[in-house]
Coordinates of C-alpha atoms in Angstrom, one line a residue:
X398 CA 6.8 -30.0 4.6
X399 CA 4.9 -32.5 2.5
X400 CA 5.9 -30.8 -0.8
X401 CA 9.3 -29.4 -0.1
X402 CA 12.5 -30.2 -2.0
X403 CA 16.2 -30.2 -1.0
X404 CA 19.0 -31.1 -3.4
X405 CA 22.8 -30.8 -3.5
X406 CA 24.8 -31.1 -6.7
X407 CA 28.4 -31.4 -5.6
X408 CA 31.1 -33.3 -3.8
X409 CA 30.4 -36.2 -1.5
X410 CA 32.1 -34.5 1.5
X411 CA 29.2 -32.0 1.9
X412 CA 26.4 -34.5 1.2
X413 CA 26.2 -35.7 4.8
X414 CA 25.1 -32.3 6.1
X415 CA 22.4 -32.1 3.5
X416 CA 21.1 -35.6 4.3
X417 CA 21.0 -34.7 8.0
X418 CA 18.8 -31.6 7.3
X419 CA 16.6 -33.7 5.1
X420 CA 16.1 -36.3 7.8
X421 CA 15.2 -33.6 10.3
X422 CA 12.5 -32.3 8.0
X423 CA 11.3 -35.8 7.2
X424 CA 12.2 -35.5 3.5
X425 CA 12.7 -38.9 1.8
X426 CA 15.7 -39.7 -0.3
X427 CA 14.9 -40.0 -4.0
X428 CA 18.5 -40.3 -5.3
X429 CA 21.9 -40.4 -3.6
X430 CA 24.7 -40.9 -6.0
X431 CA 27.8 -39.4 -7.5
X432 CA 27.2 -35.6 -7.8
X433 CA 23.5 -35.5 -6.8
X434 CA 21.7 -36.0 -3.5
X435 CA 17.9 -35.4 -3.9
X436 CA 15.3 -35.3 -1.1
X437 CA 11.6 -34.4 -1.2
X438 CA 8.4 -34.5 0.9
X439 CA 6.1 -37.5 0.7
X440 CA 3.5 -35.6 -1.3
X441 CA 5.9 -34.8 -4.2
X442 CA 5.1 -37.2 -7.0
X443 CA 8.2 -38.6 -8.7
X444 CA 9.2 -40.9 -11.5
X445 CA 12.2 -42.0 -13.5
X446 CA 11.9 -41.1 -17.2
X447 CA 13.1 -43.5 -19.9
X448 CA 16.1 -41.2 -20.5
X449 CA 17.0 -41.6 -16.9
X450 CA 15.9 -38.2 -15.7
X451 CA 14.3 -38.0 -12.2
X452 CA 11.1 -36.0 -12.6
X453 CA 9.3 -34.4 -9.7
X454 CA 5.7 -33.3 -10.2
X455 CA 3.3 -33.7 -13.2
X456 CA 4.2 -34.3 -16.8
X457 CA 1.7 -34.8 -19.6
X458 CA 2.4 -35.8 -23.2
X459 CA 2.5 -33.0 -25.8
X460 CA 1.7 -35.3 -28.7
X461 CA -0.2 -38.3 -27.2
X462 CA 2.9 -40.5 -27.4
X463 CA 4.8 -41.5 -24.3
X464 CA 7.2 -39.0 -22.8
X465 CA 10.8 -40.3 -23.0
X466 CA 12.3 -37.1 -21.6
X467 CA 11.1 -34.0 -19.9
X468 CA 11.3 -32.1 -23.2
X469 CA 8.6 -34.4 -24.6
X470 CA 5.8 -33.1 -22.3
X471 CA 4.3 -30.3 -20.4
X472 CA 3.1 -29.9 -16.9
X473 CA 4.4 -28.7 -13.5
X474 CA 7.7 -30.4 -12.8
X475 CA 11.4 -30.3 -12.1
X476 CA 13.6 -32.9 -13.8
X477 CA 17.1 -33.9 -12.7
X478 CA 19.2 -35.5 -15.4
X479 CA 22.8 -36.4 -16.3
X480 CA 24.7 -33.9 -18.4
X481 CA 28.2 -34.9 -19.2
X482 CA 30.2 -35.2 -16.0
X483 CA 27.6 -33.1 -14.2
X484 CA 23.8 -32.7 -13.9
X485 CA 21.0 -30.5 -15.3
X486 CA 17.8 -29.4 -13.8
X487 CA 14.9 -28.5 -16.1
X488 CA 11.9 -26.5 -14.8
X489 CA 8.6 -26.7 -16.8
X490 CA 7.5 -23.6 -18.7
X491 CA 5.0 -21.4 -16.9
X492 CA 4.4 -23.6 -13.8
X493 CA 6.7 -26.1 -12.1
X494 CA 7.9 -26.5 -8.5
X495 CA 9.9 -23.4 -7.5
X496 CA 13.6 -24.0 -7.2
X497 CA 16.1 -21.7 -5.5
X498 CA 19.8 -22.3 -5.8
X499 CA 23.1 -21.0 -4.6
X500 CA 26.8 -21.9 -4.6
X501 CA 27.7 -23.9 -1.5
X502 CA 30.8 -25.9 -0.6
X503 CA 32.1 -26.1 -4.1
X504 CA 28.7 -27.3 -5.4
X505 CA 25.1 -26.1 -5.9
X506 CA 22.6 -26.3 -3.1
X507 CA 18.9 -26.2 -4.2
X508 CA 15.6 -25.9 -2.3
X509 CA 12.0 -25.2 -3.0
X510 CA 11.7 -22.8 0.0
X511 CA 13.9 -21.2 2.7
X512 CA 13.4 -23.6 5.6
X513 CA 15.5 -26.5 4.2
X514 CA 18.5 -24.1 4.0
X515 CA 18.4 -23.4 7.7
X516 CA 21.1 -25.4 9.3
X517 CA 23.2 -25.5 6.2
X518 CA 23.7 -21.8 5.3
X519 CA 23.4 -19.1 7.9
X520 CA 22.8 -15.3 8.1
X521 CA 20.8 -14.4 5.0
X522 CA 21.5 -10.8 4.0
X523 CA 18.9 -8.6 2.4
X524 CA 19.7 -7.7 -1.2
X525 CA 18.9 -4.0 -1.0
X526 CA 19.1 -3.6 -4.8
X527 CA 16.3 -6.1 -5.0
X528 CA 14.3 -4.3 -2.3
X529 CA 14.6 -1.0 -4.3
X530 CA 13.5 -2.8 -7.5
X531 CA 10.5 -4.4 -5.6
X532 CA 9.3 -0.9 -4.6
X533 CA 9.1 0.4 -8.2
X534 CA 8.8 -2.6 -10.4
X535 CA 5.7 -4.5 -9.2
X536 CA 5.5 -8.2 -10.0
X537 CA 8.8 -8.2 -11.8
X538 CA 10.1 -11.7 -11.1
X539 CA 13.6 -12.6 -12.3
X540 CA 16.3 -15.0 -11.1
X541 CA 17.3 -12.4 -8.5
X542 CA 15.7 -12.9 -5.1
X543 CA 15.8 -10.7 -2.0
X544 CA 18.6 -12.6 -0.4
X545 CA 22.2 -12.1 -1.5
X546 CA 23.6 -15.1 -3.3
X547 CA 20.2 -17.0 -3.7
X548 CA 18.7 -17.3 -7.2
X549 CA 15.6 -18.8 -8.6
X550 CA 15.5 -21.1 -11.6
X551 CA 12.8 -19.4 -13.7
X552 CA 10.0 -21.4 -15.5
X553 CA 11.2 -22.8 -18.8
X554 CA 14.9 -22.6 -17.8
X555 CA 17.6 -25.2 -17.3
X556 CA 20.3 -25.1 -14.6
X557 CA 23.5 -26.9 -15.6
X558 CA 26.2 -27.9 -13.2
X559 CA 29.4 -29.3 -14.8
X560 CA 31.1 -30.2 -11.6
X561 CA 32.6 -26.7 -11.2
X562 CA 30.3 -23.8 -12.2
X563 CA 26.5 -23.5 -12.5
X564 CA 24.9 -21.7 -15.4
X565 CA 21.4 -21.4 -16.8
X566 CA 20.0 -21.8 -20.3
X567 CA 16.5 -20.9 -21.7
X568 CA 14.4 -23.9 -22.9
X569 CA 11.1 -22.1 -23.7
X570 CA 10.2 -18.6 -24.8
X571 CA 6.7 -17.0 -25.4
X572 CA 8.0 -15.2 -28.4
X573 CA 8.1 -18.4 -30.4
X574 CA 4.4 -18.6 -30.1
X575 CA 3.5 -14.9 -30.5
X576 CA 5.1 -15.2 -34.0
X577 CA 2.6 -18.0 -35.0
X578 CA -0.3 -15.6 -35.6
X579 CA -3.6 -17.2 -36.5
X580 CA -5.4 -15.0 -38.9
X581 CA -9.0 -16.0 -38.1
X582 CA -11.9 -14.6 -36.1
X583 CA -13.5 -15.6 -32.8
X584 CA -15.8 -18.1 -34.4
X585 CA -12.9 -20.0 -35.9
X586 CA -10.5 -19.8 -32.9
X587 CA -12.9 -20.5 -30.0
X588 CA -13.5 -24.2 -30.6
X589 CA -9.7 -25.0 -30.5
X590 CA -9.4 -23.0 -27.2
X591 CA -12.3 -25.0 -25.7
X592 CA -10.7 -28.3 -26.8
X593 CA -7.3 -27.4 -25.5
X594 CA -8.5 -26.1 -22.1
X595 CA -10.8 -29.1 -21.4
X596 CA -8.1 -31.5 -22.5
X597 CA -5.5 -29.8 -20.2
X598 CA -8.0 -29.7 -17.3
X599 CA -8.7 -33.4 -17.9
X600 CA -4.9 -34.1 -17.6
X601 CA -4.6 -32.2 -14.4
X602 CA -7.8 -33.6 -12.8
X603 CA -7.7 -37.3 -13.8
X604 CA -5.2 -38.4 -11.1
X605 CA -6.6 -36.1 -8.4
X606 CA -9.3 -36.5 -5.9
X607 CA -10.8 -34.0 -3.5
X608 CA -10.6 -31.1 -6.0
X609 CA -11.7 -27.7 -4.6
X610 CA -12.3 -24.9 -7.1
X611 CA -12.0 -21.3 -5.9
X612 CA -15.0 -20.0 -7.8
X613 CA -15.3 -16.2 -7.7
X614 CA -18.2 -16.0 -10.1
X615 CA -16.1 -14.1 -12.5
X616 CA -15.5 -15.3 -16.1
X617 CA -12.1 -16.9 -15.6
X618 CA -12.9 -19.2 -12.6
X619 CA -16.2 -20.0 -14.2
X620 CA -14.5 -21.2 -17.3
X621 CA -12.3 -23.5 -15.1
X622 CA -15.6 -24.8 -13.6
X623 CA -17.0 -25.5 -17.0
X624 CA -13.7 -27.2 -18.1
X625 CA -13.7 -29.4 -15.0
X626 CA -17.3 -30.4 -15.7
X627 CA -16.4 -31.0 -19.4
X628 CA -13.5 -33.2 -18.3
X629 CA -15.8 -35.3 -16.1
X630 CA -14.0 -34.3 -12.9
X631 CA -15.6 -34.7 -9.4
X632 CA -15.2 -31.4 -7.6
X633 CA -16.7 -28.9 -5.2
X634 CA -16.3 -25.1 -5.2
X635 CA -15.8 -22.3 -2.6
X636 CA -16.9 -18.7 -3.1
X637 CA -15.5 -15.9 -1.0
X638 CA -18.0 -13.4 0.1
X639 CA -17.4 -9.9 1.5
X640 CA -19.7 -8.0 3.8
X641 CA -19.8 -5.2 1.2
X642 CA -21.9 -5.5 -2.0
X643 CA -18.8 -4.9 -4.1
X644 CA -17.4 -8.3 -3.2
X645 CA -20.6 -10.3 -3.1
X646 CA -20.5 -12.6 -6.2
X647 CA -22.8 -15.3 -4.8
X648 CA -25.5 -15.0 -7.5
X649 CA -22.9 -15.6 -10.3
X650 CA -21.1 -18.4 -8.4
X651 CA -24.4 -20.0 -7.5
X652 CA -25.5 -19.9 -11.2
X653 CA -22.3 -21.6 -12.3
X654 CA -22.5 -24.2 -9.5
X655 CA -26.1 -25.0 -10.5
X656 CA -25.2 -25.2 -14.2
X657 CA -22.3 -27.6 -13.5
X658 CA -24.2 -29.6 -10.8
X659 CA -21.6 -29.1 -8.0
X660 CA -21.7 -28.2 -4.3
X661 CA -20.8 -24.6 -3.5
X662 CA -19.4 -23.6 -0.2
X663 CA -19.8 -19.9 0.7
X664 CA -17.0 -18.5 2.9
X665 CA -17.4 -15.0 4.4
X666 CA -14.6 -12.5 4.5
X667 CA -14.5 -9.9 7.3
X668 CA -12.3 -6.9 7.8
X669 CA -11.2 -8.3 11.1
X670 CA -9.5 -11.1 9.0
X671 CA -7.2 -8.5 7.6
X672 CA -4.1 -7.5 9.7
X673 CA -2.2 -5.3 7.4
X674 CA 0.9 -5.0 9.6
X675 CA 1.3 -8.7 10.7
X676 CA 4.5 -10.4 9.9
X677 CA 4.1 -13.1 7.1
X678 CA 3.5 -16.6 8.6
X679 CA 6.0 -18.0 6.1
X680 CA 9.1 -16.2 5.1
X681 CA 10.2 -16.7 1.6
X682 CA 13.0 -15.4 -0.6
X683 CA 10.7 -12.6 -1.8
X684 CA 7.8 -10.7 -0.3
X685 CA 4.7 -12.9 -0.1
X686 CA 1.2 -12.2 -1.3
X687 CA -0.3 -8.9 -0.5
X688 CA -1.5 -8.5 3.2
X689 CA -4.8 -7.2 1.9
X690 CA -5.6 -10.7 0.5
X691 CA -5.0 -12.5 3.8
X692 CA -8.7 -12.4 4.5
X693 CA -9.2 -14.9 1.7
X694 CA -6.5 -17.1 3.3
X695 CA -8.4 -17.1 6.6
X696 CA -11.8 -17.7 4.9
X697 CA -10.3 -20.6 2.9
X698 CA -8.9 -22.3 6.1
X699 CA -12.3 -22.0 7.8
X700 CA -14.0 -23.5 4.8
X701 CA -11.5 -26.3 4.1
X702 CA -10.0 -26.9 7.5
X703 CA -7.4 -29.5 7.6
X704 CA -8.6 -31.4 4.6
X705 CA -5.9 -32.2 2.0
X706 CA -7.5 -30.8 -1.2
X707 CA -6.2 -30.0 -4.6
X708 CA -6.9 -26.4 -5.2
X709 CA -7.9 -25.3 -8.7
X710 CA -8.6 -21.7 -9.7
X711 CA -9.0 -19.2 -12.5
X712 CA -5.7 -17.5 -11.8
X713 CA -4.2 -16.2 -15.0
X714 CA -7.4 -15.7 -17.0
X715 CA -7.1 -11.9 -17.5
X716 CA -3.5 -12.4 -18.4
X717 CA -3.6 -15.2 -21.0
X718 CA -6.9 -14.0 -22.4
X719 CA -5.3 -10.6 -23.1
X720 CA -7.6 -8.4 -21.0
X721 CA -5.8 -5.3 -22.2
X722 CA -8.3 -2.3 -22.1
X723 CA -6.1 -0.1 -24.2
X724 CA -6.1 1.1 -27.8
X725 CA -3.0 -1.0 -28.6
X726 CA -4.9 -3.8 -30.4
X727 CA -5.9 -1.2 -33.0
X728 CA -2.3 -0.1 -33.5
X729 CA -1.4 -3.7 -33.9
X730 CA -4.1 -4.2 -36.5
X731 CA -3.1 -1.1 -38.4
X732 CA 0.5 -2.3 -38.4
X733 CA -0.6 -5.6 -39.9
X734 CA -3.4 -4.5 -42.3
X735 CA -2.7 -0.8 -42.8
X736 CA -5.2 2.0 -42.1
X737 CA -8.1 0.5 -43.9
X738 CA -11.5 -1.1 -43.3
X739 CA -10.1 -4.0 -41.1
X740 CA -8.2 -1.6 -38.8
X741 CA -11.2 0.7 -38.5
X742 CA -13.4 -2.3 -37.4
X743 CA -10.8 -3.0 -34.7
X744 CA -10.9 0.7 -33.6
X745 CA -14.7 0.4 -33.3
X746 CA -14.4 -2.7 -31.2
X747 CA -11.8 -1.1 -28.9
X748 CA -14.1 2.0 -28.5
X749 CA -17.1 -0.2 -27.7
X750 CA -15.1 -2.4 -25.3
X751 CA -13.9 0.7 -23.4
X752 CA -17.2 2.5 -23.4
X753 CA -15.7 5.3 -25.4
X754 CA -16.6 7.2 -28.6
X755 CA -14.7 6.6 -31.8
X756 CA -13.3 10.1 -31.6
X757 CA -11.9 9.4 -28.1
X758 CA -10.5 6.1 -29.2
X759 CA -8.9 7.7 -32.2
X760 CA -7.3 10.4 -30.1
X761 CA -5.9 7.9 -27.6
X762 CA -4.6 5.8 -30.5
X763 CA -2.8 8.9 -32.0
X764 CA -1.2 9.6 -28.6
X765 CA -0.1 6.0 -28.2
X766 CA 1.4 6.0 -31.7
X767 CA 3.2 9.2 -31.0
X768 CA 4.7 7.8 -27.8
X769 CA 5.8 4.6 -29.4
X770 CA 6.3 1.3 -27.7
X771 CA 7.2 1.3 -24.0
X772 CA 10.7 0.0 -23.3
X773 CA 10.9 -2.0 -20.1
X774 CA 8.7 -2.7 -17.1
X775 CA 6.2 -0.2 -15.8
X776 CA 7.7 2.0 -13.0
X777 CA 5.6 3.0 -9.9
X778 CA 7.3 5.9 -8.1
X779 CA 4.8 7.1 -5.6
X780 CA 6.1 7.4 -2.0
X781 CA 9.7 6.6 -2.9
X782 CA 12.8 8.8 -3.2
X783 CA 13.6 9.3 -6.8
X784 CA 17.3 9.5 -6.3
X785 CA 17.3 6.2 -4.4
X786 CA 15.4 4.0 -6.8
X787 CA 16.7 2.2 -9.9
X788 CA 16.1 3.6 -13.4
X789 CA 16.0 0.2 -15.1
X790 CA 14.7 -3.2 -14.2
X791 CA 16.6 -6.4 -13.6
X792 CA 17.0 -8.5 -16.8
X793 CA 14.8 -11.4 -17.7
X794 CA 15.4 -14.1 -20.4
X795 CA 12.2 -13.1 -22.1
X796 CA 13.4 -9.6 -22.6
X797 CA 15.3 -10.9 -25.6
X798 CA 13.1 -10.7 -28.7
X799 CA 10.4 -8.4 -27.2
X800 CA 11.3 -5.4 -29.4
X801 CA 10.5 -7.4 -32.6
X802 CA 6.8 -7.4 -31.6
X803 CA 4.0 -4.8 -31.3
X804 CA 3.3 -3.2 -27.9
X805 CA 0.0 -5.1 -27.7
X806 CA 1.8 -8.5 -27.7
X807 CA 4.5 -7.2 -25.4
X808 CA 1.7 -6.3 -23.0
X809 CA 0.3 -9.8 -23.4
X810 CA 3.6 -11.4 -22.4
X811 CA 4.2 -8.9 -19.6
X812 CA 0.7 -9.7 -18.2
X813 CA 1.7 -13.4 -18.3
X814 CA 4.9 -12.7 -16.5
X815 CA 3.0 -10.7 -13.8
X816 CA 0.7 -13.6 -13.0
X817 CA 3.6 -16.0 -12.8
X818 CA 5.0 -13.9 -9.9
X819 CA 1.8 -14.6 -8.0
X820 CA 1.1 -18.4 -8.4
X821 CA 3.2 -19.5 -5.4
X822 CA 2.6 -16.6 -3.0
X823 CA -0.8 -16.8 -1.2
X824 CA -0.5 -18.4 2.2
X825 CA -3.5 -20.6 1.7
X826 CA -1.6 -22.4 -1.1
X827 CA 1.6 -23.0 0.9
X828 CA 2.4 -26.7 0.9
X829 CA -0.8 -27.5 -0.9
X830 CA -1.4 -29.1 -4.3
X831 CA -2.4 -26.1 -6.4
X832 CA -3.3 -26.2 -10.1
X833 CA -3.9 -23.3 -12.5
X834 CA -5.5 -24.9 -15.6
X835 CA -5.5 -21.6 -17.5
X836 CA -1.7 -21.5 -17.3
X837 CA -1.4 -24.9 -18.9
X838 CA 1.3 -24.8 -21.6
X839 CA -0.9 -25.9 -24.5
X840 CA -3.5 -23.3 -23.6
X841 CA -1.0 -20.4 -23.1
X842 CA 0.8 -21.2 -26.4
X843 CA -2.5 -21.1 -28.2
X844 CA -3.5 -17.8 -26.6
X845 CA -0.2 -16.2 -27.4
X846 CA -0.8 -16.9 -31.1
X847 CA -4.3 -15.3 -31.2
X848 CA -4.0 -11.8 -32.6
X849 CA -4.4 -9.0 -30.1
X850 CA -7.4 -7.5 -31.9
X851 CA -9.3 -10.8 -31.9
X852 CA -9.5 -10.8 -28.1
X853 CA -11.7 -7.6 -28.3
X854 CA -13.8 -8.6 -31.3
X855 CA -17.3 -7.4 -31.1
X856 CA -16.3 -5.0 -28.3
X857 CA -16.1 -7.6 -25.6
X858 CA -12.9 -8.3 -23.7
X859 CA -11.6 -11.9 -23.7
X860 CA -13.9 -12.5 -26.6
X861 CA -12.3 -15.8 -27.7
X862 CA -12.6 -17.3 -24.2
X863 CA -16.2 -16.2 -23.9
X864 CA -17.2 -17.7 -27.2
X865 CA -15.3 -20.9 -26.4
X866 CA -17.4 -21.6 -23.3
X867 CA -20.7 -19.8 -24.1
X868 CA -22.6 -23.0 -24.4
X869 CA -21.1 -24.4 -21.1
X870 CA -21.9 -21.5 -18.8
X871 CA -25.0 -19.4 -17.8
X872 CA -25.4 -16.4 -20.1
X873 CA -25.4 -13.9 -17.2
X874 CA -21.9 -15.2 -16.3
X875 CA -20.2 -15.7 -19.7
X876 CA -21.3 -12.3 -21.0
X877 CA -20.9 -10.2 -17.8
X878 CA -18.5 -7.3 -17.9
X879 CA -17.9 -6.5 -14.3
X880 CA -15.8 -8.1 -11.6
X881 CA -16.1 -8.5 -7.9
X882 CA -13.9 -6.2 -5.8
X883 CA -12.7 -6.1 -2.2
X884 CA -12.1 -2.3 -2.0
X885 CA -14.6 -1.7 0.7
X886 CA -13.1 -4.5 2.9
X887 CA -9.6 -3.1 2.3
X888 CA -10.6 0.4 3.0
X889 CA -12.0 -0.5 6.4
X890 CA -8.9 -2.4 7.3
X891 CA -6.6 0.5 6.1
X892 CA -8.6 3.1 8.1
X893 CA -8.6 0.9 11.2
X894 CA -4.8 0.3 11.1
X895 CA -3.6 3.6 9.6
X896 CA -1.5 4.7 12.6
X897 CA 0.2 1.3 12.7
X898 CA 0.9 1.5 9.0
X899 CA 2.4 4.9 9.6
X900 CA 4.8 3.6 12.3
X901 CA 5.7 0.6 10.2
X902 CA 6.7 2.7 7.3
X903 CA 8.2 5.8 8.8
X904 CA 10.2 3.9 11.5
X905 CA 11.1 0.9 9.3
X906 CA 14.0 -0.5 7.5
X907 CA 13.1 0.9 4.1
X908 CA 13.0 4.4 5.5
X909 CA 16.3 3.8 7.3
X910 CA 17.8 2.8 3.9
X911 CA 16.7 6.1 2.4
X912 CA 14.3 4.4 0.0
X913 CA 11.1 6.2 1.0
X914 CA 9.8 9.7 0.6
X915 CA 8.9 10.2 4.2
X916 CA 7.1 13.5 3.7
X917 CA 4.9 12.1 1.0
X918 CA 4.1 9.0 3.1
X919 CA 3.3 11.0 6.1
X920 CA 1.2 13.6 4.2
X921 CA -1.0 10.9 2.6
X922 CA -1.5 9.0 5.8
X923 CA -2.6 12.2 7.6
X924 CA -5.4 13.0 5.1
X925 CA -8.9 11.7 4.8
X926 CA -9.7 9.3 2.0
X927 CA -11.7 10.8 -0.8
X928 CA -14.2 8.8 -2.8
X929 CA -12.4 6.7 -5.4
X930 CA -9.0 7.3 -3.8
X931 CA -7.2 3.9 -3.8
X932 CA -3.7 5.1 -3.7
X933 CA -3.4 3.5 -0.3
X934 CA -3.0 0.2 -2.0
X935 CA 0.3 1.5 -3.2
X936 CA 1.3 2.1 0.5
X937 CA 0.2 -1.4 1.4
X938 CA 2.4 -2.8 -1.3
X939 CA 5.3 -0.9 0.2
X940 CA 4.3 -2.1 3.7
X941 CA 4.5 -5.7 2.4
X942 CA 8.1 -5.2 1.4
X943 CA 8.9 -3.7 4.8
X944 CA 7.3 -6.6 6.6
X945 CA 9.2 -9.1 4.5
X946 CA 12.6 -7.3 5.2
X947 CA 11.9 -7.3 8.9
X948 CA 10.9 -11.0 8.9
X949 CA 14.1 -12.0 7.0
X950 CA 16.3 -10.0 9.4
X951 CA 14.3 -11.5 12.3
X952 CA 15.2 -15.1 11.5
X953 CA 18.2 -14.7 13.6
X954 CA 20.5 -16.9 11.7
X955 CA 24.2 -16.5 12.5
X956 CA 27.3 -17.6 10.8
X957 CA 28.5 -17.6 7.2
X958 CA 26.4 -15.5 4.8
X959 CA 24.6 -16.8 1.7
X960 CA 27.1 -15.3 -0.6
X961 CA 30.2 -16.7 1.2
X962 CA 31.7 -19.7 -0.6
X963 CA 33.0 -22.4 1.7
X964 CA 35.3 -25.0 0.3

């Protein structure tokens, strides 16, 4: 557990048990003093800030001046500092080491994953309200976890412990930056995005060696390759190749690798790598990454082996570059400029970007205007019992302020939240140093301030990002519209394991709890797949929740439950 964390904020009487678990897991002591006992793996970078805060992870200056406190910088960190007679823990906005916490023996017990809690707290209980939410609100990540009594400190939040009760406060909100709209076009905005992204990538890469970029050949990971090259980083890349043509991105990845002058490793994915009903190798407080993506995990391990590499990738590009695909940027422009020439130009761009006629785009815009802004997270109700599922999502700190903004910008922030749910989930990233340069705070804040309609200017999605790196990438990559897919690989795995998926779902814990529409599940699994029918992905998402529930219950812990307070 090279990058694990265990901490206890509380009374000295309970600290010995925490220290014993830390010793068993070979976690080193970083601080043991009144009210705080902090342990971490030997690959967790740490420092003491001038204000006395103990910072774990990476911090970079926001202004160029030295960082005196965690609030002076950005990066991926947790910071433990004094607060009155207690302590505070700050988590960096957007990224940052995960931190799960709970009440325990009159204090607050914290860990970056479940394993350090074994031996301290027993018998985790499934939060069935969470499980029901997970079935209908995909990628909705709040402080609630799937284990009763265990919460997560969200990015950009602070956990305060005053010696008696823990509470959380918000330190950073995306809406502050959405409100700073930059009224300029692509040509004016692209150079600043280029500068910020290369600068952020230089910060991440300067102290790292053995950088491995996951290079799909798509726009986003290619931009990261160009940013790494622009930052002067020494790196190699790996491209994952499917047996089907839909996932073979080698020509694009090879073009980028040649352009940047780097080595490219090609790792083949096979359907035999996908076991859609296997229990997750690591059990977390929430379901892990989708089983359908496990083939990438296996291919990565074959390519990288036991080498300790820093993994960079293009994760988050679609999200922060506002890859929307709807007519909402037009409604946003009409709201800003009125129904005049400027709004009509945006409507034309939206139509061109979606391959639609102006008439079709106008009709869709009218329908969207009539419906009004969507309130809350998207619900997915296929294969679940309507009477058993929640009608509203769990609350999130960023819900506050959303209604003041147009739906296009709400979608932008929602997309960003969705990708933040994914950044610590893939198995291949577990206990590795993983960097997502596109989610760097200076980059995200800038992207949030770009008007929604500018991202589709000229009828091209992610227009500002394309223009920013047009001179640094091959034209066939920077201007491409398509993306690689793994549907053919997933379809073969689904058809091969359909009977096992049926048993998993119909005889599982979710069905026993009355959450699934058993008839709908059975009917779908019994019929042949038609061309273009990918509804089975929805079944696989449900199967992931079922596998996680079984894995948590199979841990076999016994004793006091997570929500029981022991004093």
